[in-house]
Amino acid sequence: MTTDRGPDDRRPDHRRHDERRPGDPRRITVDPESVRRSLAGLVLTIVELLRQLMERQALRRVDQGDISDEQIEELGLTLMALEENMAELREHFGLTQDDLNIDLGPLGPLLPRD
């Protein structure tokens, strides 16, 4: 069965994007600062997750005795510097540690709470 509808015979809910009026609930309002902050939060969340994984791996290696005292010292200094840099970046973008911990619903938070 075919219909003889032309492009102007569309139902109102199938309007083209440019036909939407301001205040239309389907219209997305983009605030550049909000987008910038959200993107920074996402990137910092990934970096924080990797930082925590590296820290746990370093602790495992120390516990297993796989690395020398010199390497332990270097790892500790590197991880402390990375943590300080993360704090500076969070402050720069106005984010807290909790802002980086994405809630995964029934799985719980992405980042373990120390």
PDB file of C-alpha atoms in Angstrom:
ATOM      1  CA  MET A   1       0.000   0.000   0.000  1.00  0.00           C
ATOM      2  CA  THR A   2       1.410   3.371  -0.979  1.00  0.00           C
ATOM      3  CA  THR A   3       0.451   6.799   0.193  1.00  0.00           C
ATOM      4  CA  ASP A   4       0.351   9.928  -1.896  1.00  0.00           C
ATOM      5  CA  ARG A   5       1.855  12.138   0.804  1.00  0.00           C
ATOM      6  CA  GLY A   6       4.132  14.877  -0.315  1.00  0.00           C
ATOM      7  CA  PRO A   7       6.900  16.485   1.747  1.00  0.00           C
ATOM      8  CA  ASP A   8       4.456  19.075   3.100  1.00  0.00           C
ATOM      9  CA  ASP A   9       1.963  16.443   4.298  1.00  0.00           C
ATOM     10  CA  ARG A  10       4.124  15.250   7.176  1.00  0.00           C
ATOM     11  CA  ARG A  11       2.691  14.849  10.631  1.00  0.00           C
ATOM     12  CA  PRO A  12       3.652  17.731  12.944  1.00  0.00           C
ATOM     13  CA  ASP A  13       5.971  15.536  15.033  1.00  0.00           C
ATOM     14  CA  HIS A  14       8.148  14.890  11.968  1.00  0.00           C
ATOM     15  CA  ARG A  15       9.181  18.492  11.376  1.00  0.00           C
ATOM     16  CA  ARG A  16      12.659  19.118  10.117  1.00  0.00           C
ATOM     17  CA  HIS A  17      15.231  20.345  12.665  1.00  0.00           C
ATOM     18  CA  ASP A  18      15.307  23.890  11.296  1.00  0.00           C
ATOM     19  CA  GLU A  19      11.513  24.189  11.661  1.00  0.00           C
ATOM     20  CA  ARG A  20      11.629  23.800  15.442  1.00  0.00           C
ATOM     21  CA  ARG A  21      10.854  26.866  17.449  1.00  0.00           C
ATOM     22  CA  PRO A  22      12.833  28.142  20.443  1.00  0.00           C
ATOM     23  CA  GLY A  23      11.444  26.570  23.597  1.00  0.00           C
ATOM     24  CA  ASP A  24      10.689  23.321  21.768  1.00  0.00           C
ATOM     25  CA  PRO A  25      11.537  20.595  24.344  1.00  0.00           C
ATOM     26  CA  ARG A  26      13.377  18.604  21.678  1.00  0.00           C
ATOM     27  CA  ARG A  27      15.725  21.469  20.881  1.00  0.00           C
ATOM     28  CA  ILE A  28      19.166  21.178  22.471  1.00  0.00           C
ATOM     29  CA  THR A  29      20.617  24.336  23.944  1.00  0.00           C
ATOM     30  CA  VAL A  30      24.402  24.155  24.050  1.00  0.00           C
ATOM     31  CA  ASP A  31      26.284  26.253  26.556  1.00  0.00           C
ATOM     32  CA  PRO A  32      29.963  26.304  25.475  1.00  0.00           C
ATOM     33  CA  GLU A  33      31.216  26.539  29.072  1.00  0.00           C
ATOM     34  CA  SER A  34      29.105  23.566  30.124  1.00  0.00           C
ATOM     35  CA  VAL A  35      30.371  21.520  27.177  1.00  0.00           C
ATOM     36  CA  ARG A  36      33.972  22.479  27.978  1.00  0.00           C
ATOM     37  CA  ARG A  37      33.573  21.524  31.635  1.00  0.00           C
ATOM     38  CA  SER A  38      31.843  18.237  30.773  1.00  0.00           C
ATOM     39  CA  LEU A  39      34.534  17.281  28.276  1.00  0.00           C
ATOM     40  CA  ALA A  40      37.270  18.166  30.772  1.00  0.00           C
ATOM     41  CA  GLY A  41      35.481  16.059  33.385  1.00  0.00           C
ATOM     42  CA  LEU A  42      35.319  13.078  31.050  1.00  0.00           C
ATOM     43  CA  VAL A  43      38.995  13.326  30.101  1.00  0.00           C
ATOM     44  CA  LEU A  44      40.060  13.783  33.727  1.00  0.00           C
ATOM     45  CA  THR A  45      37.896  10.799  34.740  1.00  0.00           C
ATOM     46  CA  ILE A  46      39.783   8.599  32.276  1.00  0.00           C
ATOM     47  CA  VAL A  47      43.152   9.947  33.432  1.00  0.00           C
ATOM     48  CA  GLU A  48      42.166   9.413  37.090  1.00  0.00           C
ATOM     49  CA  LEU A  49      41.083   5.845  36.379  1.00  0.00           C
ATOM     50  CA  LEU A  50      44.429   5.148  34.701  1.00  0.00           C
ATOM     51  CA  ARG A  51      46.315   6.849  37.549  1.00  0.00           C
ATOM     52  CA  GLN A  52      44.584   4.658  40.128  1.00  0.00           C
ATOM     53  CA  LEU A  53      45.245   1.516  38.084  1.00  0.00           C
ATOM     54  CA  MET A  54      48.934   2.444  37.770  1.00  0.00           C
ATOM     55  CA  GLU A  55      49.122   3.078  41.505  1.00  0.00           C
ATOM     56  CA  ARG A  56      47.595  -0.318  42.334  1.00  0.00           C
ATOM     57  CA  GLN A  57      49.906  -2.058  39.874  1.00  0.00           C
ATOM     58  CA  ALA A  58      52.928  -0.315  41.420  1.00  0.00           C
ATOM     59  CA  LEU A  59      51.834  -1.429  44.896  1.00  0.00           C
ATOM     60  CA  ARG A  60      51.490  -5.030  43.672  1.00  0.00           C
ATOM     61  CA  ARG A  61      54.984  -4.916  42.229  1.00  0.00           C
ATOM     62  CA  VAL A  62      56.360  -3.519  45.498  1.00  0.00           C
ATOM     63  CA  ASP A  63      54.566  -6.235  47.499  1.00  0.00           C
ATOM     64  CA  GLN A  64      55.968  -8.928  45.184  1.00  0.00           C
ATOM     65  CA  GLY A  65      59.498  -7.532  45.498  1.00  0.00           C
ATOM     66  CA  ASP A  66      59.820  -7.142  41.707  1.00  0.00           C
ATOM     67  CA  ILE A  67      61.432  -3.706  41.865  1.00  0.00           C
ATOM     68  CA  SER A  68      64.424  -2.145  43.556  1.00  0.00           C
ATOM     69  CA  ASP A  69      64.350   0.475  46.312  1.00  0.00           C
ATOM     70  CA  GLU A  70      65.452   3.069  43.756  1.00  0.00           C
ATOM     71  CA  GLN A  71      62.555   2.167  41.458  1.00  0.00           C
ATOM     72  CA  ILE A  72      60.143   2.298  44.400  1.00  0.00           C
ATOM     73  CA  GLU A  73      61.298   5.830  45.204  1.00  0.00           C
ATOM     74  CA  GLU A  74      60.948   6.896  41.561  1.00  0.00           C
ATOM     75  CA  LEU A  75      57.476   5.366  41.297  1.00  0.00           C
ATOM     76  CA  GLY A  76      56.360   7.081  44.478  1.00  0.00           C
ATOM     77  CA  LEU A  77      57.579  10.491  43.342  1.00  0.00           C
ATOM     78  CA  THR A  78      56.005  10.043  39.898  1.00  0.00           C
ATOM     79  CA  LEU A  79      52.628   9.010  41.323  1.00  0.00           C
ATOM     80  CA  MET A  80      52.664  11.895  43.809  1.00  0.00           C
ATOM     81  CA  ALA A  81      53.433  14.381  41.014  1.00  0.00           C
ATOM     82  CA  LEU A  82      50.642  12.944  38.870  1.00  0.00           C
ATOM     83  CA  GLU A  83      48.207  13.227  41.774  1.00  0.00           C
ATOM     84  CA  GLU A  84      49.220  16.871  42.309  1.00  0.00           C
ATOM     85  CA  ASN A  85      48.758  17.608  38.588  1.00  0.00           C
ATOM     86  CA  MET A  86      45.305  16.030  38.676  1.00  0.00           C
ATOM     87  CA  ALA A  87      44.372  18.225  41.649  1.00  0.00           C
ATOM     88  CA  GLU A  88      45.523  21.324  39.754  1.00  0.00           C
ATOM     89  CA  LEU A  89      43.516  20.342  36.664  1.00  0.00           C
ATOM     90  CA  ARG A  90      40.392  19.628  38.739  1.00  0.00           C
ATOM     91  CA  GLU A  91      40.749  23.041  40.372  1.00  0.00           C
ATOM     92  CA  HIS A  92      41.322  24.739  36.995  1.00  0.00           C
ATOM     93  CA  PHE A  93      38.102  23.288  35.599  1.00  0.00           C
ATOM     94  CA  GLY A  94      36.140  23.707  38.835  1.00  0.00           C
ATOM     95  CA  LEU A  95      35.714  19.984  39.410  1.00  0.00           C
ATOM     96  CA  THR A  96      35.919  17.876  42.539  1.00  0.00           C
ATOM     97  CA  GLN A  97      37.112  14.289  42.915  1.00  0.00           C
ATOM     98  CA  ASP A  98      33.454  13.236  43.222  1.00  0.00           C
ATOM     99  CA  ASP A  99      32.661  14.943  39.893  1.00  0.00           C
ATOM    100  CA  LEU A 100      35.019  12.476  38.215  1.00  0.00           C
ATOM    101  CA  ASN A 101      33.375   9.413  39.712  1.00  0.00           C
ATOM    102  CA  ILE A 102      30.766   8.426  37.126  1.00  0.00           C
ATOM    103  CA  ASP A 103      27.798   6.529  38.550  1.00  0.00           C
ATOM    104  CA  LEU A 104      27.372   3.291  36.588  1.00  0.00           C
ATOM    105  CA  GLY A 105      23.931   2.587  38.022  1.00  0.00           C
ATOM    106  CA  PRO A 106      23.620  -0.951  39.379  1.00  0.00           C
ATOM    107  CA  LEU A 107      27.364  -1.497  38.938  1.00  0.00           C
ATOM    108  CA  GLY A 108      28.137   1.355  41.322  1.00  0.00           C
ATOM    109  CA  PRO A 109      30.701   4.148  40.902  1.00  0.00           C
ATOM    110  CA  LEU A 110      33.430   3.885  38.255  1.00  0.00           C
ATOM    111  CA  LEU A 111      36.255   4.834  40.603  1.00  0.00           C
ATOM    112  CA  PRO A 112      36.757   3.033  43.901  1.00  0.00           C
ATOM    113  CA  ARG A 113      36.434   5.277  46.911  1.00  0.00           C
ATOM    114  CA  ASP A 114      39.646   5.296  48.932  1.00  0.00           C
TER     115      ASP A 114
END
